[in-house]
Tab-separated table of N, CA and C in Angstrom:
chain	number	residue	atom	x	y	z
A	917	UNK	N	-176.472	-79.663	245.154
A	917	UNK	CA	-176.084	-78.266	245.120
A	917	UNK	C	-176.270	-77.747	243.696
A	918	UNK	N	-176.886	-76.573	243.538
A	918	UNK	CA	-177.118	-76.037	242.200
A	918	UNK	C	-175.819	-75.523	241.599
A	919	UNK	N	-175.762	-75.527	240.254
A	919	UNK	CA	-174.516	-75.183	239.559
A	919	UNK	C	-174.089	-73.740	239.783
A	920	UNK	N	-175.026	-72.840	240.089
A	920	UNK	CA	-174.619	-71.457	240.299
A	920	UNK	C	-173.975	-71.245	241.669
A	921	UNK	N	-173.906	-72.281	242.491
A	921	UNK	CA	-173.273	-72.182	243.800
A	921	UNK	C	-171.909	-72.875	243.805
A	922	UNK	N	-171.410	-73.225	242.618
A	922	UNK	CA	-170.163	-73.963	242.491
A	922	UNK	C	-169.150	-73.103	241.751
A	923	UNK	N	-167.917	-73.156	242.196
A	923	UNK	CA	-166.834	-72.488	241.469
A	923	UNK	C	-166.529	-73.345	240.252
A	924	UNK	N	-166.551	-72.749	239.071
A	924	UNK	CA	-166.296	-73.469	237.820
A	924	UNK	C	-164.844	-73.251	237.409
A	925	UNK	N	-164.340	-74.158	236.575
A	925	UNK	CA	-162.974	-74.049	236.058
A	925	UNK	C	-163.053	-73.750	234.572
A	926	UNK	N	-162.472	-72.632	234.180
A	926	UNK	CA	-162.391	-72.248	232.776
A	926	UNK	C	-160.944	-72.329	232.314
A	927	UNK	N	-160.780	-72.549	231.021
A	927	UNK	CA	-159.444	-72.562	230.416
A	927	UNK	C	-159.454	-71.556	229.282
A	928	UNK	N	-158.549	-70.593	229.331
A	928	UNK	CA	-158.360	-69.623	228.254
A	928	UNK	C	-157.040	-69.933	227.570
A	929	UNK	N	-157.015	-69.782	226.239
A	929	UNK	CA	-155.837	-70.193	225.482
A	929	UNK	C	-155.220	-69.007	224.751
A	930	UNK	N	-153.975	-68.717	225.096
A	930	UNK	CA	-153.206	-67.709	224.372
A	930	UNK	C	-152.535	-68.435	223.207
A	931	UNK	N	-153.071	-68.232	222.001
A	931	UNK	CA	-152.564	-68.883	220.801
A	931	UNK	C	-151.771	-67.845	220.033
A	932	UNK	N	-150.489	-68.106	219.895
A	932	UNK	CA	-149.637	-67.169	219.169
A	932	UNK	C	-150.046	-67.137	217.693
A	933	UNK	N	-150.201	-65.935	217.151
A	933	UNK	CA	-150.499	-65.759	215.735
A	933	UNK	C	-149.201	-66.022	214.969
A	934	UNK	N	-149.141	-67.089	214.160
A	934	UNK	CA	-147.877	-67.402	213.480
A	934	UNK	C	-147.433	-66.331	212.487
A	935	UNK	N	-148.369	-65.525	211.978
A	935	UNK	CA	-147.992	-64.453	211.050
A	935	UNK	C	-147.550	-63.186	211.775
A	936	UNK	N	-147.941	-63.068	213.029
A	936	UNK	CA	-147.582	-61.920	213.875
A	936	UNK	C	-147.230	-62.474	215.257
A	937	UNK	N	-146.014	-62.994	215.438
A	937	UNK	CA	-145.662	-63.784	216.628
A	937	UNK	C	-145.733	-63.067	217.974
A	938	UNK	N	-145.912	-61.753	217.985
A	938	UNK	CA	-146.066	-61.059	219.266
A	938	UNK	C	-147.542	-60.792	219.572
A	939	UNK	N	-148.427	-61.466	218.833
A	939	UNK	CA	-149.866	-61.301	219.032
A	939	UNK	C	-150.529	-62.641	219.304
A	940	UNK	N	-151.696	-62.579	219.976
A	940	UNK	CA	-152.516	-63.770	220.226
A	940	UNK	C	-153.920	-63.524	219.693
A	941	UNK	N	-154.626	-64.634	219.397
A	941	UNK	CA	-155.977	-64.537	218.866
A	941	UNK	C	-156.994	-64.307	219.972
A	942	UNK	N	-157.969	-63.446	219.682
A	942	UNK	CA	-159.080	-63.180	220.602
A	942	UNK	C	-160.278	-62.743	219.769
A	943	UNK	N	-161.473	-62.874	220.357
A	943	UNK	CA	-162.690	-62.489	219.660
A	943	UNK	C	-163.721	-61.927	220.616
A	944	UNK	N	-164.714	-61.246	220.058
A	944	UNK	CA	-165.777	-60.632	220.853
A	944	UNK	C	-166.842	-61.688	221.179
A	945	UNK	N	-167.121	-61.853	222.474
A	945	UNK	CA	-168.110	-62.839	222.945
A	945	UNK	C	-169.528	-62.385	222.607
A	946	UNK	N	-170.400	-63.370	222.363
A	946	UNK	CA	-171.819	-63.116	222.097
A	946	UNK	C	-172.668	-64.070	222.936
A	947	UNK	N	-173.877	-63.612	223.303
A	947	UNK	CA	-174.921	-64.469	223.880
A	947	UNK	C	-174.494	-65.250	225.116
A	948	UNK	N	-173.675	-64.690	225.964
A	948	UNK	CA	-173.229	-65.370	227.172
A	948	UNK	C	-172.805	-64.300	228.172
A	949	UNK	N	-172.458	-64.740	229.396
A	949	UNK	CA	-171.928	-63.740	230.319
A	949	UNK	C	-170.653	-63.171	229.691
A	950	UNK	N	-170.455	-61.896	229.857
A	950	UNK	CA	-169.326	-61.234	229.214
A	950	UNK	C	-169.587	-60.883	227.761
A	951	UNK	N	-170.855	-60.865	227.352
A	951	UNK	CA	-171.183	-60.524	225.961
A	951	UNK	C	-170.588	-59.163	225.610
A	952	UNK	N	-170.145	-59.027	224.372
A	952	UNK	CA	-169.565	-57.795	223.827
A	952	UNK	C	-168.202	-57.452	224.423
A	953	UNK	N	-167.524	-58.440	224.990
A	953	UNK	CA	-166.169	-58.224	225.479
A	953	UNK	C	-165.203	-59.127	224.707
A	954	UNK	N	-163.956	-58.712	224.675
A	954	UNK	CA	-162.916	-59.448	223.964
A	954	UNK	C	-162.389	-60.569	224.859
A	955	UNK	N	-162.363	-61.780	224.307
A	955	UNK	CA	-161.934	-62.953	225.083
A	955	UNK	C	-161.054	-63.855	224.227
A	956	UNK	N	-160.259	-64.649	224.906
A	956	UNK	CA	-159.446	-65.665	224.251
A	956	UNK	C	-160.311	-66.876	223.923
A	957	UNK	N	-159.885	-67.724	222.996
A	957	UNK	CA	-160.562	-69.006	222.837
A	957	UNK	C	-160.477	-69.771	224.160
A	958	UNK	N	-161.486	-70.570	224.438
A	958	UNK	CA	-161.456	-71.350	225.671
A	958	UNK	C	-162.834	-71.792	226.086
A	959	UNK	N	-162.903	-72.435	227.228
A	959	UNK	CA	-164.176	-72.920	227.738
A	959	UNK	C	-163.990	-73.663	229.041
A	960	UNK	N	-164.968	-74.496	229.351
A	960	UNK	CA	-164.956	-75.225	230.619
A	960	UNK	C	-164.078	-76.467	230.543
A	961	UNK	N	-163.372	-76.717	231.627
A	961	UNK	CA	-162.619	-77.950	231.788
A	961	UNK	C	-163.625	-79.075	232.009
A	962	UNK	N	-163.503	-80.148	231.235
A	962	UNK	CA	-164.410	-81.281	231.373
A	962	UNK	C	-163.842	-82.301	232.351
A	963	UNK	N	-164.727	-83.131	232.891
A	963	UNK	CA	-164.350	-84.159	233.849
A	963	UNK	C	-163.257	-85.061	233.273
A	964	UNK	N	-162.206	-85.279	234.027
A	964	UNK	CA	-161.058	-86.141	233.693
A	964	UNK	C	-160.180	-85.586	232.568
A	965	UNK	N	-160.358	-84.354	232.209
A	965	UNK	CA	-159.588	-83.747	231.127
A	965	UNK	C	-158.399	-82.991	231.706
A	966	UNK	N	-157.242	-83.104	231.070
A	966	UNK	CA	-156.085	-82.305	231.508
A	966	UNK	C	-156.251	-80.884	230.980
A	967	UNK	N	-155.513	-79.963	231.557
A	967	UNK	CA	-155.554	-78.575	231.101
A	967	UNK	C	-155.116	-78.484	229.645
A	968	UNK	N	-154.070	-79.254	229.294
A	968	UNK	CA	-153.559	-79.250	227.919
A	968	UNK	C	-154.612	-79.787	226.952
A	969	UNK	N	-155.275	-80.878	227.329
A	969	UNK	CA	-156.325	-81.455	226.469
A	969	UNK	C	-157.462	-80.459	226.266
A	970	UNK	N	-157.849	-79.777	227.320
A	970	UNK	CA	-158.918	-78.791	227.227
A	970	UNK	C	-158.514	-77.662	226.281
A	971	UNK	N	-157.299	-77.170	226.413
A	971	UNK	CA	-156.821	-76.082	225.551
A	971	UNK	C	-156.828	-76.504	224.085
A	972	UNK	N	-156.356	-77.708	223.804
A	972	UNK	CA	-156.317	-78.217	222.431
A	972	UNK	C	-157.731	-78.401	221.887
A	973	UNK	N	-158.625	-78.989	222.695
A	973	UNK	CA	-160.005	-79.232	222.273
A	973	UNK	C	-160.754	-77.933	222.014
A	974	UNK	N	-160.703	-77.012	222.973
A	974	UNK	CA	-161.443	-75.750	222.830
A	974	UNK	C	-160.926	-74.943	221.644
A	975	UNK	N	-159.613	-74.924	221.441
A	975	UNK	CA	-159.043	-74.196	220.305
A	975	UNK	C	-159.560	-74.771	218.987
A	976	UNK	N	-159.549	-76.080	218.867
A	976	UNK	CA	-160.021	-76.730	217.643
A	976	UNK	C	-161.521	-76.489	217.439
A	977	UNK	N	-162.324	-76.626	218.499
A	977	UNK	CA	-163.775	-76.435	218.394
A	977	UNK	C	-164.146	-75.012	217.997
A	978	UNK	N	-163.433	-74.027	218.525
A	978	UNK	CA	-163.818	-72.634	218.319
A	978	UNK	C	-163.166	-71.989	217.105
A	979	UNK	N	-161.938	-72.420	216.776
A	979	UNK	CA	-161.174	-71.724	215.720
A	979	UNK	C	-160.759	-72.621	214.563
A	980	UNK	N	-160.826	-73.934	214.759
A	980	UNK	CA	-160.326	-74.851	213.740
A	980	UNK	C	-158.816	-74.973	213.733
A	981	UNK	N	-158.137	-74.238	214.605
A	981	UNK	CA	-156.675	-74.288	214.663
A	981	UNK	C	-156.217	-75.505	215.453
A	982	UNK	N	-155.208	-76.175	214.941
A	982	UNK	CA	-154.608	-77.294	215.662
A	982	UNK	C	-153.327	-76.798	216.311
A	983	UNK	N	-153.181	-77.115	217.587
A	983	UNK	CA	-151.995	-76.706	218.342
A	983	UNK	C	-151.006	-77.852	218.403
A	984	UNK	N	-149.702	-77.519	218.367
A	984	UNK	CA	-148.673	-78.523	218.628
A	984	UNK	C	-148.875	-78.994	220.060
A	985	UNK	N	-149.079	-80.287	220.243
A	985	UNK	CA	-149.320	-80.810	221.594
A	985	UNK	C	-148.204	-80.425	222.558
A	986	UNK	N	-146.970	-80.560	222.128
A	986	UNK	CA	-145.838	-80.247	222.993
A	986	UNK	C	-145.677	-78.769	223.300
A	987	UNK	N	-146.368	-77.908	222.543
A	987	UNK	CA	-146.232	-76.464	222.755
A	987	UNK	C	-147.198	-75.937	223.810
A	988	UNK	N	-148.222	-76.711	224.140
A	988	UNK	CA	-149.260	-76.237	225.056
A	988	UNK	C	-148.744	-76.342	226.483
A	989	UNK	N	-148.678	-75.184	227.140
A	989	UNK	CA	-148.121	-75.153	228.495
A	989	UNK	C	-148.864	-74.132	229.347
A	990	UNK	N	-148.718	-74.322	230.645
A	990	UNK	CA	-149.353	-73.434	231.630
A	990	UNK	C	-148.793	-72.023	231.519
A	991	UNK	N	-149.696	-71.048	231.610
A	991	UNK	CA	-149.285	-69.650	231.598
A	991	UNK	C	-149.542	-68.939	232.913
A	992	UNK	N	-150.767	-69.052	233.423
A	992	UNK	CA	-151.142	-68.300	234.618
A	992	UNK	C	-152.514	-68.802	235.076
A	993	UNK	N	-152.899	-68.451	236.276
A	993	UNK	CA	-154.246	-68.760	236.774
A	993	UNK	C	-154.790	-67.513	237.467
A	994	UNK	N	-156.093	-67.278	237.266
A	994	UNK	CA	-156.747	-66.148	237.931
A	994	UNK	C	-157.968	-66.650	238.699
A	995	UNK	N	-158.316	-65.935	239.745
A	995	UNK	CA	-159.513	-66.202	240.541
A	995	UNK	C	-160.525	-65.128	240.163
A	996	UNK	N	-161.551	-65.512	239.405
A	996	UNK	CA	-162.462	-64.541	238.798
A	996	UNK	C	-163.838	-64.569	239.465
A	997	UNK	N	-164.049	-63.608	240.351
A	997	UNK	CA	-165.323	-63.482	241.065
A	997	UNK	C	-166.168	-62.466	240.300
A	998	UNK	N	-167.294	-62.937	239.757
A	998	UNK	CA	-168.185	-62.096	238.951
A	998	UNK	C	-169.513	-61.971	239.687
A	999	UNK	N	-169.507	-61.157	240.736
A	999	UNK	CA	-170.687	-61.060	241.604
A	999	UNK	C	-171.923	-60.588	240.858
A	1000	UNK	N	-171.772	-59.620	239.949
A	1000	UNK	CA	-172.929	-59.088	239.219
A	1000	UNK	C	-173.623	-60.180	238.422
A	1001	UNK	N	-172.849	-61.149	237.952
A	1001	UNK	CA	-173.412	-62.232	237.138
A	1001	UNK	C	-173.693	-63.484	237.966
A	1002	UNK	N	-173.357	-63.452	239.265
A	1002	UNK	CA	-173.572	-64.603	240.124
A	1002	UNK	C	-172.679	-65.779	239.761
A	1003	UNK	N	-171.467	-65.480	239.294
A	1003	UNK	CA	-170.552	-66.533	238.858
A	1003	UNK	C	-169.198	-66.378	239.533
A	1004	UNK	N	-168.520	-67.505	239.669
A	1004	UNK	CA	-167.162	-67.529	240.213
A	1004	UNK	C	-166.394	-68.596	239.446
A	1005	UNK	N	-165.301	-68.184	238.837
A	1005	UNK	CA	-164.463	-69.089	238.047
A	1005	UNK	C	-163.025	-69.040	238.532
A	1006	UNK	N	-162.355	-70.135	238.400
A	1006	UNK	CA	-160.898	-70.179	238.411
A	1006	UNK	C	-160.543	-70.383	236.949
A	1007	UNK	N	-159.763	-69.465	236.392
A	1007	UNK	CA	-159.417	-69.546	234.973
A	1007	UNK	C	-157.943	-69.888	234.830
A	1008	UNK	N	-157.706	-70.975	234.112
A	1008	UNK	CA	-156.352	-71.444	233.845
A	1008	UNK	C	-155.994	-70.972	232.442
A	1009	UNK	N	-154.946	-70.193	232.336
A	1009	UNK	CA	-154.501	-69.706	231.031
A	1009	UNK	C	-153.365	-70.587	230.539
A	1010	UNK	N	-153.579	-71.135	229.346
A	1010	UNK	CA	-152.582	-71.974	228.695
A	1010	UNK	C	-152.036	-71.219	227.489
A	1011	UNK	N	-150.823	-71.554	227.082
A	1011	UNK	CA	-150.180	-70.919	225.931
A	1011	UNK	C	-149.868	-72.001	224.902
A	1012	UNK	N	-150.022	-71.684	223.618
A	1012	UNK	CA	-149.754	-72.693	222.603
A	1012	UNK	C	-149.410	-72.109	221.252
A	1013	UNK	N	-148.886	-72.980	220.402
A	1013	UNK	CA	-148.449	-72.632	219.046
A	1013	UNK	C	-149.283	-73.397	218.026
A	1014	UNK	N	-149.622	-72.760	216.923
A	1014	UNK	CA	-150.351	-73.398	215.826
A	1014	UNK	C	-149.445	-74.381	215.088
A	1015	UNK	N	-150.036	-75.503	214.667
A	1015	UNK	CA	-149.284	-76.470	213.870
A	1015	UNK	C	-148.969	-75.924	212.488
A	1016	UNK	N	-149.901	-75.193	211.896
A	1016	UNK	CA	-149.713	-74.665	210.549
A	1016	UNK	C	-149.445	-73.162	210.625
A	1017	UNK	N	-148.374	-72.736	209.995
A	1017	UNK	CA	-147.975	-71.327	210.100
A	1017	UNK	C	-148.783	-70.385	209.228
A	1018	UNK	N	-149.645	-70.911	208.352
A	1018	UNK	CA	-150.412	-70.015	207.487
A	1018	UNK	C	-151.914	-70.095	207.726
A	1019	UNK	N	-152.374	-71.083	208.481
A	1019	UNK	CA	-153.804	-71.217	208.746
A	1019	UNK	C	-154.273	-70.074	209.638
A	1020	UNK	N	-155.414	-69.516	209.283
A	1020	UNK	CA	-156.022	-68.454	210.084
A	1020	UNK	C	-157.211	-69.049	210.848
A	1021	UNK	N	-157.562	-68.484	211.986
A	1021	UNK	CA	-158.701	-69.019	212.736
A	1021	UNK	C	-160.008	-68.806	211.981
A	1022	UNK	N	-160.884	-69.793	212.087
A	1022	UNK	CA	-162.235	-69.693	211.527
A	1022	UNK	C	-163.192	-69.475	212.691
A	1023	UNK	N	-164.285	-68.811	212.422
A	1023	UNK	CA	-165.293	-68.609	213.454
A	1023	UNK	C	-166.276	-69.777	213.400
A	1024	UNK	N	-165.950	-70.849	214.130
A	1024	UNK	CA	-166.746	-72.069	214.086
A	1024	UNK	C	-167.935	-72.052	215.042
A	1025	UNK	N	-168.002	-71.047	215.890
A	1025	UNK	CA	-169.144	-70.889	216.800
A	1025	UNK	C	-169.687	-69.464	216.696
A	1026	UNK	N	-170.269	-69.110	215.531
A	1026	UNK	CA	-170.702	-67.724	215.319
A	1026	UNK	C	-171.802	-67.269	216.268
A	1027	UNK	N	-172.486	-68.206	216.915
A	1027	UNK	CA	-173.495	-67.842	217.908
A	1027	UNK	C	-172.845	-67.441	219.239
A	1028	UNK	N	-171.536	-67.721	219.388
A	1028	UNK	CA	-170.818	-67.400	220.629
A	1028	UNK	C	-169.737	-66.343	220.449
A	1029	UNK	N	-169.322	-66.087	219.191
A	1029	UNK	CA	-168.186	-65.192	218.946
A	1029	UNK	C	-168.405	-64.445	217.635
A	1030	UNK	N	-167.988	-63.180	217.606
A	1030	UNK	CA	-168.131	-62.361	216.396
A	1030	UNK	C	-167.044	-62.628	215.365
A	1031	UNK	N	-165.982	-63.327	215.739
A	1031	UNK	CA	-164.867	-63.587	214.827
A	1031	UNK	C	-163.549	-63.379	215.542
A	1032	UNK	N	-162.463	-63.783	214.898
A	1032	UNK	CA	-161.142	-63.768	215.529
A	1032	UNK	C	-160.219	-62.772	214.857
A	1033	UNK	N	-159.406	-62.123	215.669
A	1033	UNK	CA	-158.334	-61.249	215.195
A	1033	UNK	C	-157.168	-61.474	216.145
A	1034	UNK	N	-156.035	-60.857	215.869
A	1034	UNK	CA	-154.899	-61.024	216.790
A	1034	UNK	C	-154.506	-59.679	217.381
A	1035	UNK	N	-154.013	-59.750	218.618
A	1035	UNK	CA	-153.737	-58.555	219.412
A	1035	UNK	C	-152.417	-58.720	220.148
A	1036	UNK	N	-151.684	-57.624	220.265
A	1036	UNK	CA	-150.433	-57.611	221.027
A	1036	UNK	C	-150.732	-57.369	222.505
A	1037	UNK	N	-149.734	-57.614	223.347
A	1037	UNK	CA	-149.867	-57.338	224.780
A	1037	UNK	C	-150.145	-55.853	224.995
A	1038	UNK	N	-149.477	-54.993	224.230
A	1038	UNK	CA	-149.687	-53.549	224.369
A	1038	UNK	C	-151.131	-53.178	224.050
A	1039	UNK	N	-151.698	-53.785	222.997
A	1039	UNK	CA	-153.104	-53.513	222.672
A	1039	UNK	C	-154.011	-53.989	223.795
A	1040	UNK	N	-153.752	-55.183	224.316
A	1040	UNK	CA	-154.576	-55.701	225.417
A	1040	UNK	C	-154.487	-54.788	226.633
A	1041	UNK	N	-153.304	-54.230	226.896
A	1041	UNK	CA	-153.149	-53.289	228.019
A	1041	UNK	C	-153.981	-52.025	227.795
A	1042	UNK	N	-153.994	-51.515	226.565
A	1042	UNK	CA	-154.828	-50.343	226.260
A	1042	UNK	C	-156.305	-50.682	226.441
A	1043	UNK	N	-156.715	-51.855	225.979
A	1043	UNK	CA	-158.113	-52.270	226.130
A	1043	UNK	C	-158.467	-52.431	227.607
A	1044	UNK	N	-157.506	-52.894	228.407
A	1044	UNK	CA	-157.751	-53.072	229.847
A	1044	UNK	C	-158.079	-51.729	230.493
A	1045	UNK	N	-157.360	-50.696	230.104
A	1045	UNK	CA	-157.617	-49.364	230.662
A	1045	UNK	C	-159.027	-48.896	230.306
A	1046	UNK	N	-159.547	-49.354	229.171
A	1046	UNK	CA	-160.889	-49.002	228.720
A	1046	UNK	C	-161.965	-49.914	229.330
A	1047	UNK	N	-161.554	-50.939	230.040
A	1047	UNK	CA	-162.487	-51.972	230.500
A	1047	UNK	C	-162.989	-51.773	231.919
A	1048	UNK	N	-162.497	-50.783	232.601
A	1048	UNK	CA	-162.934	-50.532	233.977
A	1048	UNK	C	-164.389	-50.094	233.994
A	1049	UNK	N	-165.136	-50.528	235.009
A	1049	UNK	CA	-166.551	-50.174	235.122
A	1049	UNK	C	-166.775	-48.663	235.145
A	1050	UNK	N	-165.830	-47.943	235.742
A	1050	UNK	CA	-166.007	-46.496	235.874
A	1050	UNK	C	-165.432	-45.731	234.687
A	1051	UNK	N	-164.931	-46.448	233.686
A	1051	UNK	CA	-164.341	-45.810	232.515
A	1051	UNK	C	-165.454	-45.245	231.642
A	1052	UNK	N	-165.282	-44.035	231.170
A	1052	UNK	CA	-166.303	-43.434	230.311
A	1052	UNK	C	-166.282	-44.103	228.947
A	1053	UNK	N	-167.373	-43.991	228.234
A	1053	UNK	CA	-167.471	-44.582	226.896
A	1053	UNK	C	-166.697	-43.774	225.867
A	1054	UNK	N	-166.226	-42.591	226.240
A	1054	UNK	CA	-165.470	-41.777	225.291
A	1054	UNK	C	-164.020	-42.233	225.301
A	1055	UNK	N	-163.611	-42.914	224.235
A	1055	UNK	CA	-162.234	-43.387	224.154
A	1055	UNK	C	-161.504	-42.728	223.000
A	1056	UNK	N	-161.773	-41.443	222.810
A	1056	UNK	CA	-161.048	-40.678	221.809
A	1056	UNK	C	-161.414	-41.051	220.384
A	1057	UNK	N	-162.622	-41.573	220.178
A	1057	UNK	CA	-163.051	-41.914	218.840
A	1057	UNK	C	-162.592	-43.283	218.371
A	1058	UNK	N	-161.760	-43.941	219.161
A	1058	UNK	CA	-161.298	-45.280	218.787
A	1058	UNK	C	-162.375	-46.302	219.107
A	1059	UNK	N	-162.478	-47.308	218.251
A	1059	UNK	CA	-163.371	-48.424	218.518
A	1059	UNK	C	-162.576	-49.417	219.350
A	1060	UNK	N	-162.624	-49.244	220.658
A	1060	UNK	CA	-161.778	-50.012	221.563
A	1060	UNK	C	-162.626	-50.983	222.374
A	1061	UNK	N	-162.393	-52.296	222.206
A	1061	UNK	CA	-163.199	-53.261	222.962
A	1061	UNK	C	-162.856	-53.277	224.440
A	1062	UNK	N	-163.816	-53.743	225.205
A	1062	UNK	CA	-163.564	-54.023	226.619
A	1062	UNK	C	-163.156	-55.488	226.722
A	1063	UNK	N	-162.371	-55.818	227.736
A	1063	UNK	CA	-161.890	-57.182	227.918
A	1063	UNK	C	-162.845	-57.985	228.797
A	1064	UNK	N	-163.007	-59.265	228.456
A	1064	UNK	CA	-163.748	-60.217	229.277
A	1064	UNK	C	-163.059	-60.292	230.643
A	1065	UNK	N	-163.823	-60.424	231.716
A	1065	UNK	CA	-163.296	-60.377	233.085
A	1065	UNK	C	-162.012	-61.161	233.326
A	1066	UNK	N	-161.957	-62.454	232.992
A	1066	UNK	CA	-160.722	-63.196	233.231
A	1066	UNK	C	-159.522	-62.663	232.435
A	1067	UNK	N	-159.748	-62.243	231.190
A	1067	UNK	CA	-158.651	-61.678	230.395
A	1067	UNK	C	-158.212	-60.340	230.976
A	1068	UNK	N	-159.161	-59.538	231.440
A	1068	UNK	CA	-158.825	-58.278	232.097
A	1068	UNK	C	-157.937	-58.535	233.313
A	1069	UNK	N	-158.316	-59.510	234.117
A	1069	UNK	CA	-157.530	-59.813	235.316
A	1069	UNK	C	-156.129	-60.296	234.935
A	1070	UNK	N	-156.033	-61.122	233.892
A	1070	UNK	CA	-154.724	-61.579	233.418
A	1070	UNK	C	-153.848	-60.392	233.032
A	1071	UNK	N	-154.407	-59.472	232.280
A	1071	UNK	CA	-153.639	-58.301	231.844
A	1071	UNK	C	-153.245	-57.444	233.046
A	1072	UNK	N	-154.160	-57.257	233.978
A	1072	UNK	CA	-153.843	-56.465	235.178
A	1072	UNK	C	-152.736	-57.120	236.001
A	1073	UNK	N	-152.751	-58.447	236.104
A	1073	UNK	CA	-151.727	-59.145	236.892
A	1073	UNK	C	-150.402	-59.221	236.141
A	1074	UNK	N	-150.443	-59.092	234.833
A	1074	UNK	CA	-149.249	-58.982	233.979
A	1074	UNK	C	-148.156	-60.006	234.312
A	1075	UNK	N	-148.478	-61.307	234.238
A	1075	UNK	CA	-147.477	-62.313	234.605
A	1075	UNK	C	-146.269	-62.285	233.665
A	1076	UNK	N	-145.062	-62.339	234.220
A	1076	UNK	CA	-143.851	-62.262	233.386
A	1076	UNK	C	-143.770	-63.350	232.316
A	1077	UNK	N	-144.221	-64.583	232.625
A	1077	UNK	CA	-144.107	-65.646	231.612
A	1077	UNK	C	-145.058	-65.415	230.436
A	1078	UNK	N	-146.191	-64.783	230.659
A	1078	UNK	CA	-147.110	-64.444	229.562
A	1078	UNK	C	-146.478	-63.348	228.707
A	1079	UNK	N	-145.949	-62.319	229.355
A	1079	UNK	CA	-145.290	-61.245	228.596
A	1079	UNK	C	-144.105	-61.794	227.809
A	1080	UNK	N	-143.358	-62.714	228.400
A	1080	UNK	CA	-142.215	-63.332	227.704
A	1080	UNK	C	-142.703	-64.133	226.495
A	1081	UNK	N	-143.779	-64.910	226.654
A	1081	UNK	CA	-144.349	-65.687	225.556
A	1081	UNK	C	-144.693	-64.794	224.372
A	1082	UNK	N	-145.246	-63.611	224.654
A	1082	UNK	CA	-145.645	-62.712	223.585
A	1082	UNK	C	-144.478	-61.916	223.001
A	1083	UNK	N	-143.342	-61.994	223.614
A	1083	UNK	CA	-142.173	-61.279	223.086
A	1083	UNK	C	-141.108	-62.222	222.536
A	1084	UNK	N	-141.375	-63.546	222.575
A	1084	UNK	CA	-140.436	-64.506	222.005
A	1084	UNK	C	-140.437	-64.363	220.497
A	1085	UNK	N	-139.371	-64.875	219.878
A	1085	UNK	CA	-139.160	-64.914	218.435
A	1085	UNK	C	-138.613	-63.639	217.953
C-alpha cells in the first residue's frame, strides 16, 4: 500500500515559554504541506516510540530545547483530514516544560521553519479566525499568520486541559 493511502500519526508539542508562561512556541512552516502557516514543533511518530519520546525528540531536533521528561503529558488529539493535499493525520498534542528557564528556541531546521516565537491562546484564537479558507486577506493591516491545519483544529476544539495548561502559573 502506498504511503499516501495511509493515515499518519503526527505529534505536536505545546512547549510553555518559561519567560512568558501563558505562551507556547510556534513557527512558520516552510517547504512542506502547510507551508506559510504557523505550527507547533513536532513531527511523525516513529515505530516503537512513545508519544512522550516523540515530543522530547522532535522538540530537541527542531528547537534545541530540552523538556523535563516528567512534564511531558498528553493534551489532546485531532483527526486531521487534508483532502486538498491528499493527506490524513491523527495528531497527538503533547504539553511540556523546558528544563532551562532562560534558554530560547533555536531554529535548527531553517529549511522547514522560519523561526520560533511564543504565542498566547488568545493570539492563537485570533489567528484561527484569520485561517478560514473563506477569510479575506484583509486583516486590518495586521501581519496575522494562518494556522497549520492540526493547530487550527486544536484551537477550534478548544480543549479545557490545553487552555488550563496555558493559564497555569
